[in-house]
Amino acid sequence: MTGSPVGVTGPILVALGANLESERFGSPRQTLEAALREMERRAIRVVRRSRWYESAPVPPSDQPWYVNGVVVVETGLGPEALLAVLHQIEAEFGRVRAERNAARVLDLDLVAYGDLLRPGPDVPILPHPRASERAFVLLPLAEVVPGWRHPATGRSVEALIAGLPSGQEIRPLDDP
């Protein structure tokens, strides 16, 4: 089943990132491409995607730079089920959740589920609590949904980008 669940308005947004090589898939970019294919296999239809970006780790560290992107998806899954599938994919791709902000082979974040607002802790926090502070989410998001408004604050993606703290290095990667 595809499409958005009844009562949900606005896009369902998933951010992707990786900065470690995968024994199975190769470079971070190849791993992200494989993750997109795996999402499709699991009834998460990618309807729009950004180009890939290369970004420095946040917070700054000596780990490798990340490859990041954002996709708009359609799915019949609710937010809890969607997040569970994203976490399953991460685990199957070799993601180990040992410490926060650690280098990773794959990161799939549910950024927003339409206009839903969820505070957690027993349900996914929506929208993602740090997405509005991250250039590696906002720049690709602006590509796929220009004019998007943060469901909690009402601020546009362009205003969020303008208000980003300095020092977040990010650049688009050339198309393959």
Tab-separated table of C-alpha atoms in Angstrom:
chain	number	residue	atom	x	y	z
A	1	MET	CA	0.000	0.000	0.000
A	2	THR	CA	1.330	3.446	-0.830
A	3	GLY	CA	0.145	6.980	-0.311
A	4	SER	CA	-0.130	8.835	2.975
A	5	PRO	CA	-2.367	7.578	5.767
A	6	VAL	CA	-5.741	9.273	6.137
A	7	GLY	CA	-5.560	12.592	7.947
A	8	VAL	CA	-1.868	13.209	7.318
A	9	THR	CA	-1.054	16.288	5.294
A	10	GLY	CA	2.398	17.203	4.093
A	11	PRO	CA	5.349	15.080	3.078
A	12	ILE	CA	6.866	12.146	4.910
A	13	LEU	CA	10.596	12.941	5.027
A	14	VAL	CA	13.497	10.570	5.648
A	15	ALA	CA	17.098	11.739	5.989
A	16	LEU	CA	19.892	9.357	5.029
A	17	GLY	CA	23.523	9.470	6.045
A	18	ALA	CA	26.644	7.327	6.164
A	19	ASN	CA	30.346	7.858	6.716
A	20	LEU	CA	31.798	4.358	7.010
A	21	GLU	CA	32.528	1.838	4.274
A	22	SER	CA	30.264	-1.194	4.197
A	23	GLU	CA	31.808	-4.600	3.555
A	24	ARG	CA	28.629	-5.564	1.731
A	25	PHE	CA	27.809	-2.396	-0.247
A	26	GLY	CA	31.032	-0.377	-0.519
A	27	SER	CA	31.360	3.368	-0.117
A	28	PRO	CA	28.913	5.414	1.964
A	29	ARG	CA	27.271	6.644	-1.237
A	30	GLN	CA	26.849	3.084	-2.545
A	31	THR	CA	25.406	2.067	0.815
A	32	LEU	CA	22.869	4.902	0.691
A	33	GLU	CA	21.820	3.907	-2.838
A	34	ALA	CA	21.353	0.319	-1.619
A	35	ALA	CA	19.308	1.579	1.346
A	36	LEU	CA	16.974	3.409	-1.055
A	37	ARG	CA	16.451	0.181	-2.999
A	38	GLU	CA	15.771	-1.683	0.240
A	39	MET	CA	13.199	0.908	1.310
A	40	GLU	CA	11.381	0.380	-1.990
A	41	ARG	CA	11.358	-3.382	-1.394
A	42	ARG	CA	9.604	-2.746	1.917
A	43	ALA	CA	6.691	-0.668	0.611
A	44	ILE	CA	8.369	2.671	1.275
A	45	ARG	CA	8.101	4.364	-2.108
A	46	VAL	CA	10.616	7.130	-2.780
A	47	VAL	CA	8.778	9.852	-4.701
A	48	ARG	CA	11.476	12.557	-4.632
A	49	ARG	CA	15.097	12.582	-3.621
A	50	SER	CA	17.797	15.167	-3.190
A	51	ARG	CA	21.241	14.919	-4.655
A	52	TRP	CA	23.897	13.643	-2.305
A	53	TYR	CA	25.829	16.049	-0.107
A	54	GLU	CA	29.137	15.662	1.674
A	55	SER	CA	29.200	17.097	5.186
A	56	ALA	CA	31.539	17.388	8.128
A	57	PRO	CA	30.518	15.519	11.279
A	58	VAL	CA	28.284	17.383	13.753
A	59	PRO	CA	29.528	17.951	16.379
A	60	PRO	CA	33.008	18.365	14.877
A	61	SER	CA	35.247	15.322	15.283
A	62	ASP	CA	38.047	13.497	13.504
A	63	GLN	CA	35.702	10.902	11.963
A	64	PRO	CA	35.233	10.803	8.171
A	65	TRP	CA	32.881	13.214	6.425
A	66	TYR	CA	29.335	11.993	5.794
A	67	VAL	CA	27.325	11.528	2.634
A	68	ASN	CA	23.774	12.774	3.251
A	69	GLY	CA	20.482	13.201	1.434
A	70	VAL	CA	16.744	13.526	2.025
A	71	VAL	CA	13.861	11.685	0.385
A	72	VAL	CA	10.118	12.180	0.288
A	73	VAL	CA	8.368	8.844	0.682
A	74	GLU	CA	4.886	7.429	0.456
A	75	THR	CA	3.877	4.478	2.584
A	76	GLY	CA	0.859	2.947	4.219
A	77	LEU	CA	2.918	2.454	7.377
A	78	GLY	CA	2.218	4.654	10.371
A	79	PRO	CA	5.114	6.533	11.975
A	80	GLU	CA	5.942	3.834	14.532
A	81	ALA	CA	5.954	1.061	11.929
A	82	LEU	CA	7.921	3.191	9.462
A	83	LEU	CA	10.571	3.988	12.060
A	84	ALA	CA	10.764	0.296	12.989
A	85	VAL	CA	11.379	-0.637	9.337
A	86	LEU	CA	14.046	2.079	9.001
A	87	HIS	CA	15.794	0.729	12.110
A	88	GLN	CA	15.568	-2.830	10.732
A	89	ILE	CA	17.238	-1.703	7.514
A	90	GLU	CA	19.977	0.058	9.484
A	91	ALA	CA	20.639	-3.083	11.526
A	92	GLU	CA	20.674	-5.330	8.452
A	93	PHE	CA	23.171	-2.963	6.833
A	94	GLY	CA	25.484	-3.244	9.868
A	95	ARG	CA	24.533	-0.191	11.941
A	96	VAL	CA	25.609	-0.548	15.549
A	97	ARG	CA	24.061	1.882	18.032
A	98	ALA	CA	26.873	2.157	20.573
A	99	GLU	CA	27.188	5.879	21.257
A	100	ARG	CA	25.536	9.091	20.115
A	101	ASN	CA	27.148	10.892	17.149
A	102	ALA	CA	29.405	7.911	16.410
A	103	ALA	CA	30.540	7.139	12.876
A	104	ARG	CA	28.085	4.840	11.133
A	105	VAL	CA	27.606	2.659	8.103
A	106	LEU	CA	23.978	3.856	7.743
A	107	ASP	CA	21.655	6.325	9.435
A	108	LEU	CA	17.977	6.594	8.471
A	109	ASP	CA	16.050	9.290	10.331
A	110	LEU	CA	12.340	9.963	10.162
A	111	VAL	CA	12.483	13.767	9.923
A	112	ALA	CA	8.770	14.498	9.574
A	113	TYR	CA	5.617	12.513	9.067
A	114	GLY	CA	3.448	15.073	7.361
A	115	ASP	CA	2.220	17.596	9.900
A	116	LEU	CA	2.172	15.200	12.866
A	117	LEU	CA	3.506	16.488	16.164
A	118	ARG	CA	4.605	13.845	18.649
A	119	PRO	CA	6.497	14.574	21.878
A	120	GLY	CA	7.760	11.042	22.589
A	121	PRO	CA	8.865	9.170	24.697
A	122	ASP	CA	6.565	6.245	23.904
A	123	VAL	CA	6.114	7.281	20.259
A	124	PRO	CA	8.638	8.616	17.747
A	125	ILE	CA	9.410	12.282	18.394
A	126	LEU	CA	8.057	14.185	15.406
A	127	PRO	CA	9.348	16.191	13.786
A	128	HIS	CA	12.888	14.963	14.453
A	129	PRO	CA	14.157	17.068	17.380
A	130	ARG	CA	17.486	18.141	15.840
A	131	ALA	CA	16.670	18.230	12.122
A	132	SER	CA	16.029	21.979	12.150
A	133	GLU	CA	19.575	22.566	13.453
A	134	ARG	CA	21.424	20.498	10.848
A	135	ALA	CA	22.607	21.794	7.482
A	136	PHE	CA	23.012	18.189	6.287
A	137	VAL	CA	19.239	17.736	6.672
A	138	LEU	CA	17.949	21.190	5.728
A	139	LEU	CA	19.886	21.779	2.483
A	140	PRO	CA	18.810	18.508	0.858
A	141	LEU	CA	15.300	18.947	2.297
A	142	ALA	CA	15.021	22.376	0.621
A	143	GLU	CA	15.819	20.651	-2.677
A	144	VAL	CA	12.985	18.134	-2.446
A	145	VAL	CA	10.357	20.295	-0.711
A	146	PRO	CA	11.105	23.989	-1.252
A	147	GLY	CA	9.013	26.106	1.088
A	148	TRP	CA	8.487	23.225	3.548
A	149	ARG	CA	7.352	24.458	6.949
A	150	HIS	CA	8.430	22.909	10.214
A	151	PRO	CA	5.248	21.437	11.725
A	152	ALA	CA	6.000	22.675	15.256
A	153	THR	CA	7.413	26.156	14.596
A	154	GLY	CA	5.866	27.032	11.242
A	155	ARG	CA	9.240	28.321	10.038
A	156	SER	CA	10.103	27.673	6.409
A	157	VAL	CA	13.048	25.493	5.481
A	158	GLU	CA	14.657	28.587	3.945
A	159	ALA	CA	14.333	30.502	7.249
A	160	LEU	CA	15.730	27.520	9.140
A	161	ILE	CA	18.727	27.410	6.792
A	162	ALA	CA	19.294	31.155	7.240
A	163	GLY	CA	19.300	30.658	11.020
A	164	LEU	CA	21.779	27.768	11.108
A	165	PRO	CA	24.786	28.213	13.377
A	166	SER	CA	28.008	28.844	11.505
A	167	GLY	CA	30.619	26.177	11.044
A	168	GLN	CA	28.567	23.365	9.515
A	169	GLU	CA	30.516	22.416	6.408
A	170	ILE	CA	28.468	20.911	3.598
A	171	ARG	CA	28.784	20.714	-0.179
A	172	PRO	CA	26.849	18.964	-2.924
A	173	LEU	CA	28.513	15.975	-4.540
A	174	ASP	CA	28.688	15.799	-8.307
A	175	ASP	CA	26.244	13.459	-9.970
A	176	PRO	CA	27.782	10.045	-10.705
